[in-house]
Short mmCIF file of C-alpha atoms in Angstrom, two decimals:
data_model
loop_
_atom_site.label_atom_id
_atom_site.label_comp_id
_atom_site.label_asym_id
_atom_site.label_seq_id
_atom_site.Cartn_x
_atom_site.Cartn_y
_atom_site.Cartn_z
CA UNK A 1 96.96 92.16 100.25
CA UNK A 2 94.45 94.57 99.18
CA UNK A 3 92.14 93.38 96.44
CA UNK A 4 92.99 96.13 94.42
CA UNK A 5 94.25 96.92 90.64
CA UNK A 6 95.77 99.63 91.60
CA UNK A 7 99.74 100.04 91.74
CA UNK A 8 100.71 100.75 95.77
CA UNK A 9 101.80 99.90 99.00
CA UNK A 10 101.52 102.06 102.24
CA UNK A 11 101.32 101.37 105.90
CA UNK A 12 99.34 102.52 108.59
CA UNK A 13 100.71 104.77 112.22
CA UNK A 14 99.94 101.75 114.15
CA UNK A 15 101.93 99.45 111.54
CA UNK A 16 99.88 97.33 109.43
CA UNK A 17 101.41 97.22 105.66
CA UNK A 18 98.79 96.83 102.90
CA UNK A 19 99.92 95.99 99.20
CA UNK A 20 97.39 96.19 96.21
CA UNK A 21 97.26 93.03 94.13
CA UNK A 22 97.78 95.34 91.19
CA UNK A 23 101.28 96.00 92.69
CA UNK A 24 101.95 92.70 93.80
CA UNK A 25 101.69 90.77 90.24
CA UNK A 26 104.26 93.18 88.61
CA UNK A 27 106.84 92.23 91.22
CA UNK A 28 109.47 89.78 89.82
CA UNK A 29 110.93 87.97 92.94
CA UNK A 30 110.69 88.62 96.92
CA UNK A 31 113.82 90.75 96.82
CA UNK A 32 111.60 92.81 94.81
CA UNK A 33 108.95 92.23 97.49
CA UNK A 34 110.98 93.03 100.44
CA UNK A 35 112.03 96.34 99.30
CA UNK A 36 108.58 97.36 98.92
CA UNK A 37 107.90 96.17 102.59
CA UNK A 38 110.99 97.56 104.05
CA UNK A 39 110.08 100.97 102.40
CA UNK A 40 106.67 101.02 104.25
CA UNK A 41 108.35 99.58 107.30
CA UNK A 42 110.61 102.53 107.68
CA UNK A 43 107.87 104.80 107.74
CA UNK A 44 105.94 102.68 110.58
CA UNK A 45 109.46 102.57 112.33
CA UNK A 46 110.27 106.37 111.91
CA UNK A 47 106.69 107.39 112.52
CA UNK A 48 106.46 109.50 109.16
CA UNK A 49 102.70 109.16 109.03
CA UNK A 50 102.17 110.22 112.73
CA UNK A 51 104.30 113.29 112.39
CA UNK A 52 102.70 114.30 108.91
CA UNK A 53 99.21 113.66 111.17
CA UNK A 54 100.34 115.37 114.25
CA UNK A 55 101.61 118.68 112.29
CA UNK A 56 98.52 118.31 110.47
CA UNK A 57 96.40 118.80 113.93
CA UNK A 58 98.54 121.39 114.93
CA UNK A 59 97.86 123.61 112.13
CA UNK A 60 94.13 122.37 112.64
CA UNK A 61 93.89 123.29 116.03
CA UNK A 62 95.48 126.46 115.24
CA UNK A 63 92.57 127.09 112.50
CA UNK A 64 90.12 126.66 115.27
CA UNK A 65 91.61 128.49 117.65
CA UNK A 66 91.67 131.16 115.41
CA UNK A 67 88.15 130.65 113.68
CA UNK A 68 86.68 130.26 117.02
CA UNK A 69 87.91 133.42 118.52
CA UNK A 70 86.77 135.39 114.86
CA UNK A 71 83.41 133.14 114.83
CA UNK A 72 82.28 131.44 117.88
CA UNK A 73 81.93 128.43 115.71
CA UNK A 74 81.87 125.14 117.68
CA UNK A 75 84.32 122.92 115.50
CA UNK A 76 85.05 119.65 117.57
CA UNK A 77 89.12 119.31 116.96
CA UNK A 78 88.36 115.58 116.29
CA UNK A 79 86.90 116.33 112.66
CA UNK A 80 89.76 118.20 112.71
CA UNK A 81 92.17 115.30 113.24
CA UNK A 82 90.32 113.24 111.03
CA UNK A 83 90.94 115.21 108.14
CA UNK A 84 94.17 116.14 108.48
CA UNK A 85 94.81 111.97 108.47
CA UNK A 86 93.10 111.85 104.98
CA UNK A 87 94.35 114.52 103.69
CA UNK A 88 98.02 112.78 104.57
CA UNK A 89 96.95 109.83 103.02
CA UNK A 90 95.46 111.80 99.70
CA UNK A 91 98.39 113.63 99.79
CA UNK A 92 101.27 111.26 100.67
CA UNK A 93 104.06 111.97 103.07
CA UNK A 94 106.65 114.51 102.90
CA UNK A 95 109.65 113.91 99.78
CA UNK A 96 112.23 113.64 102.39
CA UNK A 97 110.05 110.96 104.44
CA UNK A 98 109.89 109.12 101.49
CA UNK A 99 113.74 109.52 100.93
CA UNK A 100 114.47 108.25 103.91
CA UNK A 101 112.23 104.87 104.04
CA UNK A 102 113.96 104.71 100.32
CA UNK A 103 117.15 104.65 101.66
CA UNK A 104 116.58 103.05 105.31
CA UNK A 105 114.35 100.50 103.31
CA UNK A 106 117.30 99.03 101.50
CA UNK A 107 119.63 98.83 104.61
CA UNK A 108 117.11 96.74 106.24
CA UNK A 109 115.87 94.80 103.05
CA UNK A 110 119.54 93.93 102.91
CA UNK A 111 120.32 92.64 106.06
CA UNK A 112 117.59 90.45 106.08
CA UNK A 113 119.46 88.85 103.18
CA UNK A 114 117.63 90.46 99.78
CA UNK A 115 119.27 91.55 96.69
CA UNK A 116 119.80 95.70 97.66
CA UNK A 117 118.37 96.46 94.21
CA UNK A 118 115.21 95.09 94.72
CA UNK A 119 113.37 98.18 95.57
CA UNK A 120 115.16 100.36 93.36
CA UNK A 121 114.12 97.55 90.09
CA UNK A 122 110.48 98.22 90.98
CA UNK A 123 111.52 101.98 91.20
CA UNK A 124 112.74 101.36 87.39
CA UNK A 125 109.79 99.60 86.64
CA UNK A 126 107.43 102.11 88.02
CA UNK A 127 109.15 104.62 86.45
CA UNK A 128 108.66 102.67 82.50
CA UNK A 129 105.46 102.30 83.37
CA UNK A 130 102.94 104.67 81.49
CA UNK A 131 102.07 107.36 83.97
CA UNK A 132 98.94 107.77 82.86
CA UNK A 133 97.55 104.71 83.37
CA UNK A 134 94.60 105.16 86.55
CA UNK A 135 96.24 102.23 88.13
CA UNK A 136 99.29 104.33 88.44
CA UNK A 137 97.17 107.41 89.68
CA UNK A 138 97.26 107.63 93.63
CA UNK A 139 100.98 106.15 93.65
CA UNK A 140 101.96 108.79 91.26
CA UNK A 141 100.20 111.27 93.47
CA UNK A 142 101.55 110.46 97.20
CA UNK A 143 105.07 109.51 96.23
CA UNK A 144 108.15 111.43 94.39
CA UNK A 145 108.62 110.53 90.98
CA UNK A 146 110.73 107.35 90.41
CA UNK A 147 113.23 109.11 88.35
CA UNK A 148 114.04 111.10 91.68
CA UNK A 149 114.31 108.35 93.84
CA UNK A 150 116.26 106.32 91.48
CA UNK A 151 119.11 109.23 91.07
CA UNK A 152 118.80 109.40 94.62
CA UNK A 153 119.53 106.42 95.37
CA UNK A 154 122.21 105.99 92.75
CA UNK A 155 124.12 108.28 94.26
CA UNK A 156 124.37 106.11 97.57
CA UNK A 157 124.25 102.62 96.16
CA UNK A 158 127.21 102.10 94.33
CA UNK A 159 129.14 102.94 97.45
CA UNK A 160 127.59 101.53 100.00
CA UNK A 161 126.73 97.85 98.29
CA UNK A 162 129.40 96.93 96.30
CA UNK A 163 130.48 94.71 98.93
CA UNK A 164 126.76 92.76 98.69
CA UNK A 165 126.42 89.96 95.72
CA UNK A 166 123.02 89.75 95.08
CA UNK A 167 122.06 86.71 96.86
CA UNK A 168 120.14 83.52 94.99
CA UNK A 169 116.95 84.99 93.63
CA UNK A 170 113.81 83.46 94.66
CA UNK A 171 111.71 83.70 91.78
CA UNK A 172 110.18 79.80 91.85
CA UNK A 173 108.97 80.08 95.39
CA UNK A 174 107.85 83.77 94.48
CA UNK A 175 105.80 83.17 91.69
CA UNK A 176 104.50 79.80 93.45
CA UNK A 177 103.24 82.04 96.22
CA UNK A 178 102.21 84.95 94.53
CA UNK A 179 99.33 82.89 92.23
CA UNK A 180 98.55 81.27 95.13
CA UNK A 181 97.13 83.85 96.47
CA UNK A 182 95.98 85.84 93.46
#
């Protein structure tokens, strides 16, 4: 949990998922919770972050290549890896990454026994929220909008879940553990 008032979740390449506080007190229940983790698990899982890096040192490399043979500059290809990673992380991943740890995010989420709609309620409420708020700012930035990853989803949800009942909500044990550690 990252001391933070800002609105977000991401993960790392090697698979560490951080969550802002800011985030974390405007979830209602774990179901909630656990479709925010699944999300950022997907993209440890499918390796979204190390593909966005690796095409990012590719087209680096390629820049150096190139500026070395106009220039004879000496550009070490690590600064170049370097910030090609922040500029991911400024940027955000690709719309179809996100998509896809959307949709995988739910399937997993789901199996572990959450309600499916967990992620796609804190979709909804991301998407009421005022979007220019500053705690809203860098989520806003390095993800689609939640109104296109809510009709996304919509399209896929009502047939794939209708089977699920949304199991008992843990909002008591939630709440007890989210002020615990706020």
């Amino acid at each position: 949990i990252l001391a933070s008032t800002d609105v977000n979740a991401f993960a790392t390449p090697g698979g560490t998922i951080f969550i802002t506080r800011g985030l974390l007190q405007k979830l209602n229940n774990e179901s909630e919770l656990a479709g925010v983790l699944a999300h950022e698990m997907v993209h440890v899982l499918r390796k979204h972050h190390l593909a966005a890096l690796q095409k990012g040192a590719r087209l680096g490399i390629a820049s150096d290549l190139l500026g070395e043979a106009l220039k004879d500059k000496n550009n070490p290809v690590l600064e170049k890896a370097i910030k090609a990673g922040t500029e991911v992380y400024a940027r955000g991943l690709d719309k179809d990454d996100e998509f896809e740890a959307d949709r995988m995010g739910i399937v997993i989420a789901t199996r572990a026994g959450y309600d499916p709609f967990g992620l796609p309620a804190v979709l909804q409420m991301l998407e009421a929220s005022n979007a220019q708020d500053s705690s809203l700012a860098l989520m806003f930035k390095t993800h689609p909008a939640p109104r296109d990853r809510l009709s996304l989803l919509d399209r896929i949800m009502g047939s794939h879940f209708d089977a699920y009942t949304a199991p008992t909500q843990t909002d008591k044990r939630f709440n007890s553990e989210v002020s615990r550690h706020l």
